[in-house]
Coordinates of C-alpha atoms in Angstrom, one line a residue:
G7 CA -8.2 -7.7 11.0
S8 CA -9.9 -8.8 14.1
Y9 CA -10.9 -12.1 12.7
V10 CA -7.3 -13.0 11.5
D11 CA -5.9 -12.1 15.0
K12 CA -8.4 -14.1 16.8
R13 CA -8.1 -17.1 14.4
K14 CA -5.9 -20.1 15.9
A15 CA -3.0 -21.1 13.7
T16 CA -3.2 -24.4 11.9
R17 CA -0.6 -26.6 10.3
T18 CA -0.4 -24.4 7.4
G19 CA -0.2 -21.2 9.5
K20 CA -2.4 -18.4 10.8
Y21 CA -2.4 -16.0 7.7
R22 CA -1.6 -18.0 4.7
P23 CA -4.8 -20.2 4.6
V24 CA -7.1 -17.2 4.9
M25 CA -5.1 -15.3 2.2
M26 CA -5.3 -18.3 -0.2
F27 CA -9.1 -19.1 0.1
S28 CA -9.9 -15.3 0.0
A29 CA -7.8 -15.0 -3.2
V30 CA -10.0 -17.5 -5.0
V31 CA -13.1 -15.8 -4.0
L32 CA -11.7 -12.5 -5.0
A33 CA -10.9 -13.9 -8.4
L34 CA -14.6 -14.9 -8.9
L35 CA -15.8 -11.5 -7.6
T36 CA -13.3 -9.6 -10.1
V37 CA -15.0 -11.2 -12.9
I38 CA -18.5 -10.4 -11.6
T39 CA -17.7 -6.7 -11.1
F40 CA -17.0 -6.4 -14.9
V41 CA -20.1 -8.1 -16.0
A42 CA -22.8 -5.8 -17.3
P43 CA -26.1 -7.5 -16.8
E44 CA -29.3 -6.7 -19.1
I45 CA -31.4 -4.9 -16.6
S46 CA -32.7 -1.5 -15.8
T47 CA -30.4 1.5 -15.3
Q48 CA -31.4 1.6 -11.6
G49 CA -30.8 -2.1 -11.4
K50 CA -27.3 -1.6 -12.9
L51 CA -26.4 1.1 -10.5
V52 CA -27.4 -1.3 -7.5
Y53 CA -25.4 -4.1 -9.2
A54 CA -22.3 -1.8 -9.6
Y55 CA -22.3 -0.6 -5.9
A56 CA -23.0 -4.1 -4.6
S57 CA -20.7 -6.0 -6.6
Y58 CA -17.8 -3.5 -6.0
M59 CA -18.5 -3.2 -2.2
I60 CA -18.5 -7.2 -1.8
W61 CA -15.3 -7.1 -3.9
G62 CA -13.7 -4.4 -1.7
F63 CA -14.4 -6.6 1.4
W64 CA -12.8 -9.7 -0.1
Y65 CA -9.9 -7.7 -1.2
S66 CA -9.2 -6.8 2.5
M67 CA -9.6 -10.5 3.4
V68 CA -6.6 -11.3 0.9
N69 CA -4.7 -8.1 1.6
I70 CA -4.7 -8.0 5.5
P71 CA -3.4 -11.6 6.0
Y72 CA -1.0 -11.1 3.1
G73 CA 0.4 -7.8 4.6
S74 CA 0.5 -9.5 8.2
L75 CA 2.4 -12.4 6.7
A76 CA 5.8 -10.4 6.4
A77 CA 5.8 -9.9 10.1
A78 CA 5.4 -13.5 10.8
M79 CA 8.2 -14.6 8.2
T80 CA 11.2 -12.9 9.9
Q81 CA 12.1 -10.4 12.6
D82 CA 15.4 -9.4 11.0
V83 CA 15.2 -5.8 9.8
N84 CA 17.2 -6.3 6.7
D85 CA 15.1 -9.3 5.6
R86 CA 11.9 -7.2 6.3
T87 CA 13.4 -4.4 4.1
Q88 CA 13.9 -6.8 1.4
L89 CA 10.4 -8.2 1.6
A90 CA 9.0 -4.6 1.5
S91 CA 11.0 -3.8 -1.6
F92 CA 10.0 -7.0 -3.3
R93 CA 6.3 -6.2 -2.4
Q94 CA 6.4 -2.6 -3.8
A95 CA 8.2 -3.8 -6.8
G96 CA 5.5 -6.5 -7.5
S97 CA 2.8 -3.8 -6.9
L98 CA 4.2 -1.4 -9.4
L99 CA 5.0 -4.3 -12.0
A100 CA 1.4 -5.4 -11.8
L101 CA 0.2 -1.9 -12.3
L102 CA 2.5 -1.6 -15.2
I103 CA 1.3 -4.8 -16.9
T104 CA -2.4 -4.4 -16.4
G105 CA -2.2 -0.8 -17.7
V106 CA -0.5 -2.1 -20.9
I107 CA -2.4 -5.4 -21.6
F108 CA -5.8 -5.1 -20.1
M109 CA -7.5 -3.0 -22.7
P110 CA -5.8 -4.7 -25.8
I111 CA -7.4 -8.0 -24.4
V112 CA -10.8 -6.2 -24.4
M113 CA -10.5 -4.9 -27.8
L114 CA -9.9 -8.5 -29.1
F115 CA -13.5 -8.9 -28.9
S116 CA -16.2 -6.9 -31.0
N117 CA -18.5 -6.9 -28.0
T118 CA -16.8 -5.1 -25.1
K119 CA -19.5 -6.6 -22.7
L120 CA -17.7 -9.8 -23.5
G121 CA -14.2 -8.5 -23.6
F122 CA -14.3 -6.8 -20.3
P123 CA -15.2 -10.1 -18.1
I124 CA -12.7 -12.1 -20.2
A125 CA -9.9 -9.6 -19.6
A126 CA -10.7 -9.6 -15.9
A127 CA -10.8 -13.3 -15.8
A128 CA -7.3 -13.5 -17.4
M129 CA -6.0 -11.2 -14.7
A130 CA -7.9 -13.1 -12.1
I131 CA -6.2 -16.3 -13.0
V132 CA -2.9 -14.9 -12.8
G133 CA -3.8 -13.4 -9.5
V134 CA -4.8 -16.8 -8.0
M135 CA -1.6 -18.5 -9.5
S136 CA 0.5 -15.8 -7.9
H137 CA -1.1 -16.3 -4.5
L138 CA -0.8 -20.0 -4.7
Y139 CA 3.0 -19.6 -5.4
C140 CA 3.2 -17.3 -2.5
Y141 CA 1.1 -19.8 -0.1
R142 CA 3.3 -22.7 -1.0
N143 CA 6.6 -21.1 -0.8
T144 CA 6.4 -19.1 2.4
R145 CA 6.4 -20.0 6.2
E146 CA 5.2 -18.4 9.3
Y147 CA 8.2 -18.6 11.7
I148 CA 7.1 -15.9 14.1
Q149 CA 4.2 -17.5 16.0
P150 CA 2.1 -16.0 18.8
Q151 CA 2.8 -17.8 22.2
A152 CA 0.8 -20.9 22.5
N153 CA -1.4 -19.8 25.4
E154 CA -2.1 -16.3 24.1
K155 CA -5.8 -15.5 23.8
I156 CA -6.7 -12.2 22.1
H157 CA -9.9 -10.4 23.2
F158 CA -11.4 -7.2 21.8
R159 CA -10.0 -5.1 24.6
D160 CA -6.5 -6.3 23.6
L161 CA -7.1 -5.2 19.9
K162 CA -8.2 -1.9 21.2
A163 CA -5.2 -1.5 23.4
A164 CA -3.0 -2.7 20.5
L165 CA -4.2 0.4 18.5
L166 CA -4.4 3.1 21.2
Q167 CA -1.0 2.2 22.8
N168 CA 0.9 1.9 19.6
K169 CA 2.4 5.4 19.1
P170 CA 4.5 4.6 16.0
L171 CA 1.4 3.2 14.3
G172 CA -0.3 6.7 14.9
I173 CA 2.7 8.4 13.4
L174 CA 2.8 6.2 10.3
I175 CA -1.0 6.5 9.8
L176 CA -0.8 10.3 9.9
M177 CA 2.2 10.4 7.6
S178 CA 0.3 8.1 5.1
L179 CA -2.6 10.5 4.9
F180 CA -0.3 12.9 3.3
T181 CA 2.0 10.5 1.2
I182 CA -0.8 8.5 -0.3
S183 CA -3.0 11.5 -1.0
A184 CA 0.2 13.1 -3.0
Y185 CA 0.8 9.8 -4.8
N186 CA -2.8 9.3 -5.9
I187 CA -3.5 12.9 -7.0
K188 CA -0.5 12.6 -9.1
I189 CA -2.0 9.6 -11.0
A190 CA -5.5 11.4 -11.1
M191 CA -4.1 14.7 -12.5
L192 CA -1.7 13.3 -15.1
V193 CA -4.6 12.6 -17.7
Y194 CA -5.6 16.4 -17.4
F195 CA -2.0 17.7 -17.6
C196 CA -1.2 15.7 -20.8
Q197 CA -4.6 16.7 -22.4
Y198 CA -4.6 20.3 -21.8
N199 CA -1.1 21.5 -20.6
L200 CA 0.9 19.3 -22.9
G201 CA -1.8 19.2 -25.7
N202 CA -1.5 15.5 -26.3
L203 CA -3.5 12.9 -24.4
G204 CA -1.6 10.2 -26.2
L205 CA 1.5 11.0 -24.0
M206 CA 0.0 9.6 -21.0
A207 CA 0.5 6.1 -21.8
I208 CA 4.1 6.8 -22.8
I209 CA 4.8 8.9 -19.7
N210 CA 3.1 6.4 -17.4
F211 CA 5.2 3.6 -19.0
I212 CA 8.6 5.6 -18.3
I213 CA 7.5 6.6 -14.7
I214 CA 6.2 3.4 -13.5
G215 CA 8.7 1.3 -15.3
S216 CA 11.7 3.5 -13.8
S217 CA 10.1 3.0 -10.2
V218 CA 10.0 -0.8 -10.6
I219 CA 13.7 -0.8 -11.2
S220 CA 14.6 1.7 -8.6
I221 CA 12.7 -0.3 -5.9
T222 CA 15.6 -2.9 -6.0
A223 CA 17.9 -0.2 -4.5
I224 CA 15.9 0.0 -1.3
P225 CA 17.6 -2.8 0.7
K226 CA 21.1 -1.3 -0.1
L227 CA 19.9 2.3 0.8
V228 CA 18.4 1.2 4.2
K229 CA 21.5 -0.8 5.0
M230 CA 23.7 2.4 4.3
F231 CA 21.3 5.1 6.0
G232 CA 18.7 3.2 8.0
K233 CA 14.9 3.1 7.2
K234 CA 14.0 6.6 8.6
N235 CA 16.9 8.5 6.8
T236 CA 16.1 6.7 3.4
M237 CA 12.6 7.8 3.7
L238 CA 13.6 11.4 4.3
L239 CA 16.1 11.1 1.4
G240 CA 13.3 10.0 -0.9
F241 CA 10.8 12.7 0.5
S242 CA 13.4 15.4 -0.1
I243 CA 14.3 14.4 -3.8
S244 CA 10.6 14.1 -4.7
I245 CA 9.8 17.6 -3.2
I246 CA 12.7 19.3 -5.1
A247 CA 11.9 17.5 -8.5
D248 CA 8.3 18.5 -8.1
L249 CA 9.0 22.1 -7.3
I250 CA 11.5 22.4 -10.2
N251 CA 8.8 20.9 -12.6
F252 CA 6.3 23.3 -11.4
F253 CA 8.3 26.5 -11.7
T254 CA 10.0 25.7 -15.2
P255 CA 8.1 25.9 -18.5
S256 CA 6.7 22.4 -19.5
S257 CA 7.7 20.4 -22.4
P258 CA 7.1 16.7 -22.9
I259 CA 10.8 15.7 -22.3
S260 CA 11.6 18.0 -19.3
F261 CA 8.2 17.2 -17.6
T262 CA 8.7 13.3 -18.0
I263 CA 12.4 13.4 -16.6
L264 CA 11.4 15.5 -13.6
A265 CA 8.2 13.6 -13.0
T266 CA 10.0 10.3 -13.2
I267 CA 12.6 11.5 -10.6
A268 CA 9.9 12.6 -8.3
F269 CA 7.7 9.4 -8.7
V270 CA 10.7 7.1 -8.2
A271 CA 11.8 9.1 -5.1
I272 CA 8.3 8.9 -3.5
S273 CA 8.1 5.1 -4.3
I274 CA 11.0 4.5 -2.1
P275 CA 9.4 5.6 1.3
N276 CA 6.2 4.1 0.0
G277 CA 8.1 0.8 -0.2
I278 CA 9.8 1.1 3.2
V279 CA 6.3 1.6 5.0
W280 CA 5.8 -2.0 4.7
A281 CA 8.9 -2.9 6.5
L282 CA 7.9 -0.2 9.2
I283 CA 4.5 -2.1 9.7
S284 CA 6.4 -5.3 10.6
D285 CA 8.5 -3.4 13.1
I286 CA 5.4 -1.7 14.5
I287 CA 3.7 -5.0 15.1
D288 CA 6.6 -6.1 17.2
F289 CA 6.5 -2.8 19.1
G290 CA 2.8 -3.5 19.7
E291 CA 3.6 -6.9 21.1
W292 CA 6.4 -5.5 23.4
K293 CA 4.1 -2.7 24.5
T294 CA 0.9 -4.7 25.2
G295 CA 2.0 -8.4 25.4
K296 CA -0.3 -9.5 22.6
R297 CA 0.7 -9.9 18.9
A298 CA -2.3 -8.2 17.1
A299 CA -0.8 -8.2 13.7
G300 CA -4.0 -8.4 11.7
V301 CA -5.7 -5.3 13.4
T302 CA -2.4 -3.2 13.1
Y303 CA -2.1 -3.9 9.6
A304 CA -5.8 -3.4 9.1
A305 CA -5.7 0.0 10.7
F306 CA -2.8 1.2 8.6
S307 CA -4.5 -0.2 5.4
F308 CA -7.6 1.6 6.2
S309 CA -5.7 4.9 6.6
R310 CA -4.3 4.4 3.0
K311 CA -7.9 3.9 1.7
L312 CA -8.8 7.2 3.6
A313 CA -6.0 9.0 1.9
Q314 CA -7.1 7.6 -1.5
S315 CA -10.5 9.1 -0.9
I316 CA -9.1 12.3 0.2
S317 CA -6.9 12.6 -2.9
G318 CA -10.1 11.7 -5.2
F319 CA -12.1 14.5 -3.3
T320 CA -9.1 17.0 -3.5
A321 CA -8.7 16.4 -7.3
G322 CA -12.5 17.0 -7.9
L323 CA -12.8 20.0 -5.6
G324 CA -9.3 21.4 -7.0
L325 CA -10.7 21.1 -10.6
T326 CA -13.9 23.1 -9.7
L327 CA -12.0 25.9 -7.9
I328 CA -9.5 26.5 -10.8
G329 CA -12.3 26.9 -13.2
Y330 CA -11.7 23.8 -15.2
I331 CA -14.3 23.0 -18.0
P332 CA -14.4 19.5 -19.4
N333 CA -13.5 19.2 -23.2
A334 CA -12.8 22.8 -23.8
I335 CA -9.9 25.2 -24.2
Q336 CA -8.7 25.9 -20.7
S337 CA -7.8 29.5 -19.3
H338 CA -4.5 30.3 -18.2
H339 CA -5.7 30.2 -14.7
A340 CA -7.1 26.7 -15.1
L341 CA -3.8 25.4 -16.9
L342 CA -1.9 26.8 -14.0
G343 CA -4.2 25.2 -11.6
I344 CA -3.9 21.7 -13.2
K345 CA 0.0 22.0 -12.9
G346 CA -0.3 23.0 -9.3
L347 CA -2.6 20.1 -8.4
L348 CA -0.1 17.7 -10.2
L349 CA 3.2 19.1 -8.9
L350 CA 2.6 21.8 -6.1
Y351 CA 0.0 19.9 -3.9
P352 CA 2.2 16.8 -3.7
A353 CA 5.3 18.9 -2.8
I354 CA 3.5 20.5 0.1
T355 CA 1.9 17.2 1.4
I356 CA 5.1 15.3 1.3
T357 CA 6.8 18.2 3.1
V358 CA 4.4 17.6 5.9
A359 CA 4.8 13.9 5.7
A360 CA 8.5 14.3 6.0
L361 CA 8.2 16.6 8.9
I362 CA 5.9 13.9 10.7
I363 CA 8.6 11.2 10.4
W364 CA 11.6 13.4 11.1
L365 CA 10.3 14.9 14.2
W366 CA 8.1 12.1 15.8
Y367 CA 9.0 8.8 14.5
E368 CA 11.6 7.2 16.9
L369 CA 11.4 3.5 16.1
T370 CA 15.0 3.2 14.7
D371 CA 16.6 0.0 13.4
K372 CA 18.6 -0.2 16.6
R373 CA 15.6 0.1 18.8
C374 CA 13.8 -2.5 16.7
N375 CA 16.6 -5.0 17.3
E376 CA 16.4 -4.3 21.0
I377 CA 12.7 -5.0 21.1
V378 CA 13.1 -8.2 19.2
A379 CA 15.7 -9.4 21.5
E380 CA 13.6 -8.5 24.4
L381 CA 10.6 -10.3 22.8
H382 CA 12.7 -13.4 22.4
Q383 CA 13.8 -13.4 26.0
R384 CA 10.1 -13.0 27.2
H385 CA 9.2 -16.1 24.9
L386 CA 12.0 -18.2 26.3
N387 CA 11.0 -17.2 29.9
A388 CA 7.4 -18.1 29.2
A389 CA 8.4 -21.4 27.7
H390 CA 10.6 -22.1 30.7
A391 CA 8.0 -21.3 33.1
G392 CA 5.4 -23.5 31.1
A393 CA 7.9 -26.5 31.1
T394 CA 8.6 -26.1 34.8
T395 CA 4.8 -26.0 35.7
G396 CA 4.3 -29.1 33.4
M397 CA 7.0 -31.1 35.3
E398 CA 5.5 -30.1 38.7
N399 CA 2.1 -31.3 37.5

């Protein structure tokens, strides 16, 4: 994030060139992570750690300028909401497509050591082509002031003085941990509580497919209720659906219906956060005088990674505490625990997230418009002062 912010804008922009170059590198690394070299077991472990860590670094080199790009494309709150909904829809659609076609590509080959890198290469090619399309068809209209120089102390101030960013990060620790534990625990619930592991693919397809469609409603909902109230609406529906699902006897049909409602509802605030980040970048510039988009986005992105780690740890610890035994008939206590981790834990964490947004987040759409107007006036004043100085010289 620091690198992107300090980088001077070129003819093709500040964020787009970094995103495009990094996407090509990431594509190559994606294939490399799926290669299984013929070396010792210890060597394979080192290879796995190293390749995945390097991949993770370059993923950030793609994701941070890509995420920062939305704030540079427009300052209109409605446009940003549309961009956020498109981004979330694309993310869910990619999750759906790869979940459906990746393994069938692998299974086309009798040797899976060959199948995995070829399937990864197919996905990598699609990824590069998609980023190329994005690179060629977007423009960075919101530029930092020409004389703006960003130093490390400015980046530090951009983080420490941005209260809305801190609130959004805190909220995300709860929402993303809930979101990811749902995905992690579904396989256990299908295998042991529903007694049919094969249901997982069907349920995933219905849940994620429905979420992709529902994301298109975000701009309309935001226009009617505003971003904050739409998020609270999504949180409330998700909490109610999960609680009903937990306290009623589970059948494949009733569980899928309620799980879909909950997942669709939580996908709405998870989509809106990308619009909030653009607003928060404007707030940071208004507060500090420096437009540190890369660092702001990177801090938020890191909090999401941290939340993913928390959900993974919670799932593992939870399974241990409930007495889960792999590949065995589970006790009534373990079955109830699996259901609780899948449904009750997200209901509780999402409730906390809703309270955080409701009580503390004050950056409304009206306030964002006021901040943008003030920033425009500052830029005009700075340009006028610069022109006056130039004439005097």
